[in-house]
JSON list of C-alpha atoms in Angstrom, two decimals:
[
{"chain": "A", "resi": 1, "resn": "MET", "atom": "CA", "xyz": [-0.21, 0.08, 0.17]},
{"chain": "A", "resi": 2, "resn": "PHE", "atom": "CA", "xyz": [3.22, 2.46, 0.99]},
{"chain": "A", "resi": 3, "resn": "PRO", "atom": "CA", "xyz": [6.30, 2.35, 0.29]},
{"chain": "A", "resi": 4, "resn": "VAL", "atom": "CA", "xyz": [8.20, 1.53, 2.44]},
{"chain": "A", "resi": 5, "resn": "ILE", "atom": "CA", "xyz": [10.66, 3.82, 3.82]},
{"chain": "A", "resi": 6, "resn": "PRO", "atom": "CA", "xyz": [13.61, 3.14, 6.64]},
{"chain": "A", "resi": 7, "resn": "GLY", "atom": "CA", "xyz": [12.74, 5.40, 9.57]},
{"chain": "A", "resi": 8, "resn": "SER", "atom": "CA", "xyz": [15.63, 7.07, 10.00]},
{"chain": "A", "resi": 9, "resn": "LEU", "atom": "CA", "xyz": [15.45, 8.22, 6.55]},
{"chain": "A", "resi": 10, "resn": "LEU", "atom": "CA", "xyz": [11.89, 10.02, 7.14]},
{"chain": "A", "resi": 11, "resn": "ALA", "atom": "CA", "xyz": [13.50, 11.58, 9.68]},
{"chain": "A", "resi": 12, "resn": "VAL", "atom": "CA", "xyz": [16.18, 13.20, 8.17]},
{"chain": "A", "resi": 13, "resn": "LEU", "atom": "CA", "xyz": [13.39, 13.99, 5.82]},
{"chain": "A", "resi": 14, "resn": "LEU", "atom": "CA", "xyz": [11.39, 15.70, 8.46]},
{"chain": "A", "resi": 15, "resn": "PHE", "atom": "CA", "xyz": [14.31, 17.51, 9.76]},
{"chain": "A", "resi": 16, "resn": "PHE", "atom": "CA", "xyz": [14.78, 19.15, 6.20]},
{"chain": "A", "resi": 17, "resn": "ILE", "atom": "CA", "xyz": [11.43, 19.84, 5.49]},
{"chain": "A", "resi": 18, "resn": "GLY", "atom": "CA", "xyz": [11.10, 21.31, 9.28]},
{"chain": "A", "resi": 19, "resn": "LEU", "atom": "CA", "xyz": [14.01, 23.55, 8.82]},
{"chain": "A", "resi": 20, "resn": "THR", "atom": "CA", "xyz": [13.37, 24.86, 5.17]},
{"chain": "A", "resi": 21, "resn": "VAL", "atom": "CA", "xyz": [9.40, 25.92, 6.63]},
{"chain": "A", "resi": 22, "resn": "ARG", "atom": "CA", "xyz": [10.63, 27.15, 9.72]},
{"chain": "A", "resi": 23, "resn": "PHE", "atom": "CA", "xyz": [13.55, 29.37, 9.11]},
{"chain": "A", "resi": 24, "resn": "MET", "atom": "CA", "xyz": [11.35, 30.80, 6.04]},
{"chain": "A", "resi": 25, "resn": "PRO", "atom": "CA", "xyz": [9.50, 33.23, 7.89]},
{"chain": "A", "resi": 26, "resn": "PHE", "atom": "CA", "xyz": [13.55, 34.76, 8.82]},
{"chain": "A", "resi": 27, "resn": "ARG", "atom": "CA", "xyz": [13.68, 34.98, 5.01]},
{"chain": "A", "resi": 28, "resn": "THR", "atom": "CA", "xyz": [10.45, 36.91, 4.28]},
{"chain": "A", "resi": 29, "resn": "ASN", "atom": "CA", "xyz": [10.54, 38.86, 7.13]},
{"chain": "A", "resi": 30, "resn": "PRO", "atom": "CA", "xyz": [14.11, 39.31, 9.28]},
{"chain": "A", "resi": 31, "resn": "ASN", "atom": "CA", "xyz": [12.37, 41.95, 11.62]},
{"chain": "A", "resi": 32, "resn": "LEU", "atom": "CA", "xyz": [11.40, 40.29, 15.07]},
{"chain": "A", "resi": 33, "resn": "GLY", "atom": "CA", "xyz": [8.34, 40.68, 17.25]},
{"chain": "A", "resi": 34, "resn": "GLY", "atom": "CA", "xyz": [8.52, 42.40, 21.17]},
{"chain": "A", "resi": 35, "resn": "ASP", "atom": "CA", "xyz": [8.56, 39.56, 23.05]},
{"chain": "A", "resi": 36, "resn": "HIS", "atom": "CA", "xyz": [12.15, 39.16, 21.33]},
{"chain": "A", "resi": 37, "resn": "TRP", "atom": "CA", "xyz": [13.32, 42.46, 22.54]},
{"chain": "A", "resi": 38, "resn": "TYR", "atom": "CA", "xyz": [11.91, 42.16, 26.41]},
{"chain": "A", "resi": 39, "resn": "TRP", "atom": "CA", "xyz": [13.80, 39.42, 26.66]},
{"chain": "A", "resi": 40, "resn": "LEU", "atom": "CA", "xyz": [16.76, 40.54, 25.22]},
{"chain": "A", "resi": 41, "resn": "LEU", "atom": "CA", "xyz": [16.70, 43.59, 27.76]},
{"chain": "A", "resi": 42, "resn": "TYR", "atom": "CA", "xyz": [15.78, 41.16, 30.29]},
{"chain": "A", "resi": 43, "resn": "ALA", "atom": "CA", "xyz": [19.36, 38.91, 30.02]},
{"chain": "A", "resi": 44, "resn": "GLU", "atom": "CA", "xyz": [20.93, 42.77, 29.64]},
{"chain": "A", "resi": 45, "resn": "GLU", "atom": "CA", "xyz": [19.46, 44.14, 32.67]},
{"chain": "A", "resi": 46, "resn": "VAL", "atom": "CA", "xyz": [20.84, 41.03, 34.65]},
{"chain": "A", "resi": 47, "resn": "LYS", "atom": "CA", "xyz": [23.86, 40.55, 32.78]},
{"chain": "A", "resi": 48, "resn": "LYS", "atom": "CA", "xyz": [23.98, 43.96, 34.23]},
{"chain": "A", "resi": 49, "resn": "LYS", "atom": "CA", "xyz": [22.75, 44.44, 37.54]},
{"chain": "A", "resi": 50, "resn": "ARG", "atom": "CA", "xyz": [23.55, 40.50, 38.67]},
{"chain": "A", "resi": 51, "resn": "GLU", "atom": "CA", "xyz": [20.26, 40.32, 40.21]},
{"chain": "A", "resi": 52, "resn": "ILE", "atom": "CA", "xyz": [17.03, 38.59, 39.76]},
{"chain": "A", "resi": 53, "resn": "PRO", "atom": "CA", "xyz": [14.39, 39.62, 39.14]},
{"chain": "A", "resi": 54, "resn": "PRO", "atom": "CA", "xyz": [15.71, 42.67, 36.88]},
{"chain": "A", "resi": 55, "resn": "LYS", "atom": "CA", "xyz": [13.76, 45.87, 37.09]},
{"chain": "A", "resi": 56, "resn": "LEU", "atom": "CA", "xyz": [12.52, 47.01, 34.27]},
{"chain": "A", "resi": 57, "resn": "PRO", "atom": "CA", "xyz": [11.16, 50.49, 34.44]},
{"chain": "A", "resi": 58, "resn": "TYR", "atom": "CA", "xyz": [10.62, 50.66, 30.26]},
{"chain": "A", "resi": 59, "resn": "TYR", "atom": "CA", "xyz": [6.73, 48.95, 30.34]},
{"chain": "A", "resi": 60, "resn": "MET", "atom": "CA", "xyz": [4.61, 51.41, 31.78]},
{"chain": "A", "resi": 61, "resn": "LEU", "atom": "CA", "xyz": [2.05, 48.46, 32.15]},
{"chain": "A", "resi": 62, "resn": "GLU", "atom": "CA", "xyz": [3.67, 45.73, 33.82]},
{"chain": "A", "resi": 63, "resn": "LEU", "atom": "CA", "xyz": [5.67, 46.57, 37.53]},
{"chain": "A", "resi": 64, "resn": "GLU", "atom": "CA", "xyz": [8.96, 47.13, 37.19]},
{"chain": "A", "resi": 65, "resn": "GLU", "atom": "CA", "xyz": [10.49, 43.56, 38.39]},
{"chain": "A", "resi": 66, "resn": "GLN", "atom": "CA", "xyz": [9.75, 41.04, 36.41]},
{"chain": "A", "resi": 67, "resn": "TRP", "atom": "CA", "xyz": [9.30, 37.71, 38.06]},
{"chain": "A", "resi": 68, "resn": "TYR", "atom": "CA", "xyz": [7.41, 35.37, 35.54]},
{"chain": "A", "resi": 69, "resn": "PRO", "atom": "CA", "xyz": [9.26, 32.84, 34.30]},
{"chain": "A", "resi": 70, "resn": "PRO", "atom": "CA", "xyz": [12.53, 33.15, 36.12]},
{"chain": "A", "resi": 71, "resn": "LEU", "atom": "CA", "xyz": [14.46, 30.05, 34.10]},
{"chain": "A", "resi": 72, "resn": "TYR", "atom": "CA", "xyz": [13.84, 31.70, 31.13]},
{"chain": "A", "resi": 73, "resn": "GLY", "atom": "CA", "xyz": [15.43, 34.57, 31.67]},
{"chain": "A", "resi": 74, "resn": "ILE", "atom": "CA", "xyz": [18.51, 33.40, 34.16]},
{"chain": "A", "resi": 75, "resn": "PHE", "atom": "CA", "xyz": [18.82, 30.88, 30.92]},
{"chain": "A", "resi": 76, "resn": "LEU", "atom": "CA", "xyz": [19.32, 33.93, 28.58]},
{"chain": "A", "resi": 77, "resn": "SER", "atom": "CA", "xyz": [21.68, 35.72, 30.70]},
{"chain": "A", "resi": 78, "resn": "ILE", "atom": "CA", "xyz": [23.58, 33.05, 30.46]},
{"chain": "A", "resi": 79, "resn": "LEU", "atom": "CA", "xyz": [24.24, 33.03, 26.90]},
{"chain": "A", "resi": 80, "resn": "PRO", "atom": "CA", "xyz": [26.19, 35.51, 25.21]},
{"chain": "A", "resi": 81, "resn": "MET", "atom": "CA", "xyz": [24.18, 38.49, 23.79]},
{"chain": "A", "resi": 82, "resn": "ASP", "atom": "CA", "xyz": [25.80, 39.30, 20.69]},
{"chain": "A", "resi": 83, "resn": "TRP", "atom": "CA", "xyz": [24.94, 35.28, 20.08]},
{"chain": "A", "resi": 84, "resn": "LEU", "atom": "CA", "xyz": [21.45, 36.06, 21.24]},
{"chain": "A", "resi": 85, "resn": "LYS", "atom": "CA", "xyz": [21.17, 39.51, 19.60]},
{"chain": "A", "resi": 86, "resn": "LYS", "atom": "CA", "xyz": [22.13, 37.45, 15.84]},
{"chain": "A", "resi": 87, "resn": "TYR", "atom": "CA", "xyz": [20.63, 34.11, 16.79]},
{"chain": "A", "resi": 88, "resn": "GLY", "atom": "CA", "xyz": [18.15, 34.34, 19.23]},
{"chain": "A", "resi": 89, "resn": "GLY", "atom": "CA", "xyz": [15.29, 34.17, 16.97]},
{"chain": "A", "resi": 90, "resn": "LYS", "atom": "CA", "xyz": [16.17, 30.90, 15.13]},
{"chain": "A", "resi": 91, "resn": "MET", "atom": "CA", "xyz": [16.43, 29.19, 18.71]},
{"chain": "A", "resi": 92, "resn": "SER", "atom": "CA", "xyz": [12.58, 29.68, 19.17]},
{"chain": "A", "resi": 93, "resn": "GLN", "atom": "CA", "xyz": [12.52, 27.77, 15.61]},
{"chain": "A", "resi": 94, "resn": "LEU", "atom": "CA", "xyz": [15.19, 24.92, 16.18]},
{"chain": "A", "resi": 95, "resn": "ILE", "atom": "CA", "xyz": [12.87, 24.33, 19.20]},
{"chain": "A", "resi": 96, "resn": "ASP", "atom": "CA", "xyz": [9.98, 23.84, 17.93]},
{"chain": "A", "resi": 97, "resn": "LEU", "atom": "CA", "xyz": [11.49, 21.59, 15.09]},
{"chain": "A", "resi": 98, "resn": "ILE", "atom": "CA", "xyz": [13.40, 19.58, 17.90]},
{"chain": "A", "resi": 99, "resn": "HIS", "atom": "CA", "xyz": [9.91, 19.31, 19.29]},
{"chain": "A", "resi": 100, "resn": "GLY", "atom": "CA", "xyz": [8.67, 18.29, 15.81]},
{"chain": "A", "resi": 101, "resn": "LEU", "atom": "CA", "xyz": [11.13, 15.25, 16.16]},
{"chain": "A", "resi": 102, "resn": "LEU", "atom": "CA", "xyz": [10.00, 13.94, 19.57]},
{"chain": "A", "resi": 103, "resn": "ILE", "atom": "CA", "xyz": [7.34, 14.13, 17.97]},
{"chain": "A", "resi": 104, "resn": "PHE", "atom": "CA", "xyz": [7.80, 11.96, 15.00]},
{"chain": "A", "resi": 105, "resn": "ILE", "atom": "CA", "xyz": [9.77, 9.08, 17.12]},
{"chain": "A", "resi": 106, "resn": "SER", "atom": "CA", "xyz": [6.79, 9.11, 20.96]},
{"chain": "A", "resi": 107, "resn": "VAL", "atom": "CA", "xyz": [4.16, 8.79, 18.00]},
{"chain": "A", "resi": 108, "resn": "TYR", "atom": "CA", "xyz": [6.07, 5.95, 16.03]},
{"chain": "A", "resi": 109, "resn": "TRP", "atom": "CA", "xyz": [6.87, 4.31, 19.05]},
{"chain": "A", "resi": 110, "resn": "VAL", "atom": "CA", "xyz": [3.56, 4.27, 20.45]},
{"chain": "A", "resi": 111, "resn": "SER", "atom": "CA", "xyz": [2.05, 3.14, 16.87]},
{"chain": "A", "resi": 112, "resn": "ASN", "atom": "CA", "xyz": [4.64, 1.37, 15.61]},
{"chain": "A", "resi": 113, "resn": "THR", "atom": "CA", "xyz": [3.82, 2.94, 12.45]},
{"chain": "A", "resi": 114, "resn": "LEU", "atom": "CA", "xyz": [6.36, 5.26, 10.25]},
{"chain": "A", "resi": 115, "resn": "HIS", "atom": "CA", "xyz": [3.80, 7.16, 8.05]},
{"chain": "A", "resi": 116, "resn": "ILE", "atom": "CA", "xyz": [1.55, 8.39, 11.41]},
{"chain": "A", "resi": 117, "resn": "GLY", "atom": "CA", "xyz": [4.48, 9.14, 12.74]},
{"chain": "A", "resi": 118, "resn": "PHE", "atom": "CA", "xyz": [6.12, 11.44, 10.09]},
{"chain": "A", "resi": 119, "resn": "LEU", "atom": "CA", "xyz": [2.19, 12.75, 9.69]},
{"chain": "A", "resi": 120, "resn": "SER", "atom": "CA", "xyz": [2.22, 13.97, 13.52]},
{"chain": "A", "resi": 121, "resn": "ALA", "atom": "CA", "xyz": [5.16, 15.68, 13.16]},
{"chain": "A", "resi": 122, "resn": "LEU", "atom": "CA", "xyz": [5.22, 17.21, 9.72]},
{"chain": "A", "resi": 123, "resn": "SER", "atom": "CA", "xyz": [1.66, 18.39, 11.18]},
{"chain": "A", "resi": 124, "resn": "TYR", "atom": "CA", "xyz": [3.47, 20.02, 13.76]},
{"chain": "A", "resi": 125, "resn": "ILE", "atom": "CA", "xyz": [5.99, 21.72, 12.08]},
{"chain": "A", "resi": 126, "resn": "LEU", "atom": "CA", "xyz": [3.89, 22.91, 9.51]},
{"chain": "A", "resi": 127, "resn": "ALA", "atom": "CA", "xyz": [1.34, 24.39, 12.21]},
{"chain": "A", "resi": 128, "resn": "TYR", "atom": "CA", "xyz": [0.26, 27.87, 11.42]},
{"chain": "A", "resi": 129, "resn": "PHE", "atom": "CA", "xyz": [0.41, 29.86, 14.97]},
{"chain": "A", "resi": 130, "resn": "PRO", "atom": "CA", "xyz": [4.57, 27.99, 15.99]},
{"chain": "A", "resi": 131, "resn": "LEU", "atom": "CA", "xyz": [5.04, 28.90, 12.93]},
{"chain": "A", "resi": 132, "resn": "SER", "atom": "CA", "xyz": [4.60, 32.20, 12.59]},
{"chain": "A", "resi": 133, "resn": "TYR", "atom": "CA", "xyz": [4.64, 33.33, 16.37]},
{"chain": "A", "resi": 134, "resn": "ASN", "atom": "CA", "xyz": [8.16, 31.44, 17.31]},
{"chain": "A", "resi": 135, "resn": "ILE", "atom": "CA", "xyz": [10.36, 33.43, 15.15]},
{"chain": "A", "resi": 136, "resn": "GLN", "atom": "CA", "xyz": [11.40, 35.95, 18.51]},
{"chain": "A", "resi": 137, "resn": "LEU", "atom": "CA", "xyz": [12.40, 34.86, 21.64]},
{"chain": "A", "resi": 138, "resn": "GLN", "atom": "CA", "xyz": [9.64, 33.68, 24.11]},
{"chain": "A", "resi": 139, "resn": "PRO", "atom": "CA", "xyz": [9.58, 31.03, 26.71]},
{"chain": "A", "resi": 140, "resn": "ARG", "atom": "CA", "xyz": [6.65, 28.89, 24.89]},
{"chain": "A", "resi": 141, "resn": "GLY", "atom": "CA", "xyz": [8.11, 26.90, 22.72]},
{"chain": "A", "resi": 142, "resn": "LEU", "atom": "CA", "xyz": [10.68, 25.84, 25.38]},
{"chain": "A", "resi": 143, "resn": "ALA", "atom": "CA", "xyz": [8.15, 25.19, 27.92]},
{"chain": "A", "resi": 144, "resn": "ASN", "atom": "CA", "xyz": [6.34, 23.29, 25.42]},
{"chain": "A", "resi": 145, "resn": "LEU", "atom": "CA", "xyz": [9.13, 20.80, 25.12]},
{"chain": "A", "resi": 146, "resn": "PHE", "atom": "CA", "xyz": [9.80, 19.84, 28.71]},
{"chain": "A", "resi": 147, "resn": "LEU", "atom": "CA", "xyz": [5.86, 19.81, 29.18]},
{"chain": "A", "resi": 148, "resn": "SER", "atom": "CA", "xyz": [6.05, 17.37, 26.17]},
{"chain": "A", "resi": 149, "resn": "LEU", "atom": "CA", "xyz": [8.86, 15.49, 27.95]},
{"chain": "A", "resi": 150, "resn": "ILE", "atom": "CA", "xyz": [7.18, 15.12, 31.24]},
{"chain": "A", "resi": 151, "resn": "ILE", "atom": "CA", "xyz": [3.91, 13.83, 29.47]},
{"chain": "A", "resi": 152, "resn": "LEU", "atom": "CA", "xyz": [6.51, 11.19, 27.67]},
{"chain": "A", "resi": 153, "resn": "GLY", "atom": "CA", "xyz": [8.19, 10.18, 30.83]},
{"chain": "A", "resi": 154, "resn": "LEU", "atom": "CA", "xyz": [4.99, 9.94, 32.57]},
{"chain": "A", "resi": 155, "resn": "TRP", "atom": "CA", "xyz": [3.62, 7.23, 29.58]},
{"chain": "A", "resi": 156, "resn": "PHE", "atom": "CA", "xyz": [6.77, 6.05, 29.62]},
{"chain": "A", "resi": 157, "resn": "TYR", "atom": "CA", "xyz": [7.02, 4.87, 33.68]},
{"chain": "A", "resi": 158, "resn": "ILE", "atom": "CA", "xyz": [3.58, 3.94, 33.37]},
{"chain": "A", "resi": 159, "resn": "LYS", "atom": "CA", "xyz": [3.77, 1.38, 30.28]},
{"chain": "A", "resi": 160, "resn": "THR", "atom": "CA", "xyz": [7.30, 0.00, 31.86]},
{"chain": "A", "resi": 161, "resn": "GLY", "atom": "CA", "xyz": [7.55, 0.94, 35.59]},
{"chain": "A", "resi": 162, "resn": "TRP", "atom": "CA", "xyz": [11.04, 2.04, 35.37]},
{"chain": "A", "resi": 163, "resn": "SER", "atom": "CA", "xyz": [11.32, 5.05, 37.57]},
{"chain": "A", "resi": 164, "resn": "MET", "atom": "CA", "xyz": [14.64, 5.73, 36.61]},
{"chain": "A", "resi": 165, "resn": "ILE", "atom": "CA", "xyz": [12.94, 8.05, 34.12]},
{"chain": "A", "resi": 166, "resn": "TRP", "atom": "CA", "xyz": [11.98, 10.65, 36.16]},
{"chain": "A", "resi": 167, "resn": "LEU", "atom": "CA", "xyz": [16.23, 11.47, 37.27]},
{"chain": "A", "resi": 168, "resn": "GLY", "atom": "CA", "xyz": [15.75, 13.95, 33.94]},
{"chain": "A", "resi": 169, "resn": "VAL", "atom": "CA", "xyz": [13.30, 15.44, 35.48]},
{"chain": "A", "resi": 170, "resn": "PHE", "atom": "CA", "xyz": [14.56, 16.23, 39.26]}
]
């Protein structure tokens, strides 16, 4: 019925389709959204003042102290600012691409069907909202990836009873 394609070839094909589609917005519109500049400012303030939460008095409708989400801002402050300015928007797309590959692996693992895994991951990679919104620095994609990893860990624990899976969570 379907041609037999090895799983590794489908994963590579999925990766290149995702790479092409996910980075297309940077070619058509290299300007980034407001969240991108907010997180750059957040990381810069943490680096300068060495305090969490940073005080950002530039936003009139928000509190000066920015607490939410604290770990993402700390993570960004570890990375070099030049790198963040140049590649920060691409980081969110790359995280979503990794999430798409995780979906491929997990759906294939659960269904034992390569085509269903491929179509599931492809539908995530081509989804409009993450594709259009994740061209800037923001924590949603990374949080989504961590949530999926925790859910998969829970599913794996229920299926196998192997409690060592939770070492990665804690």
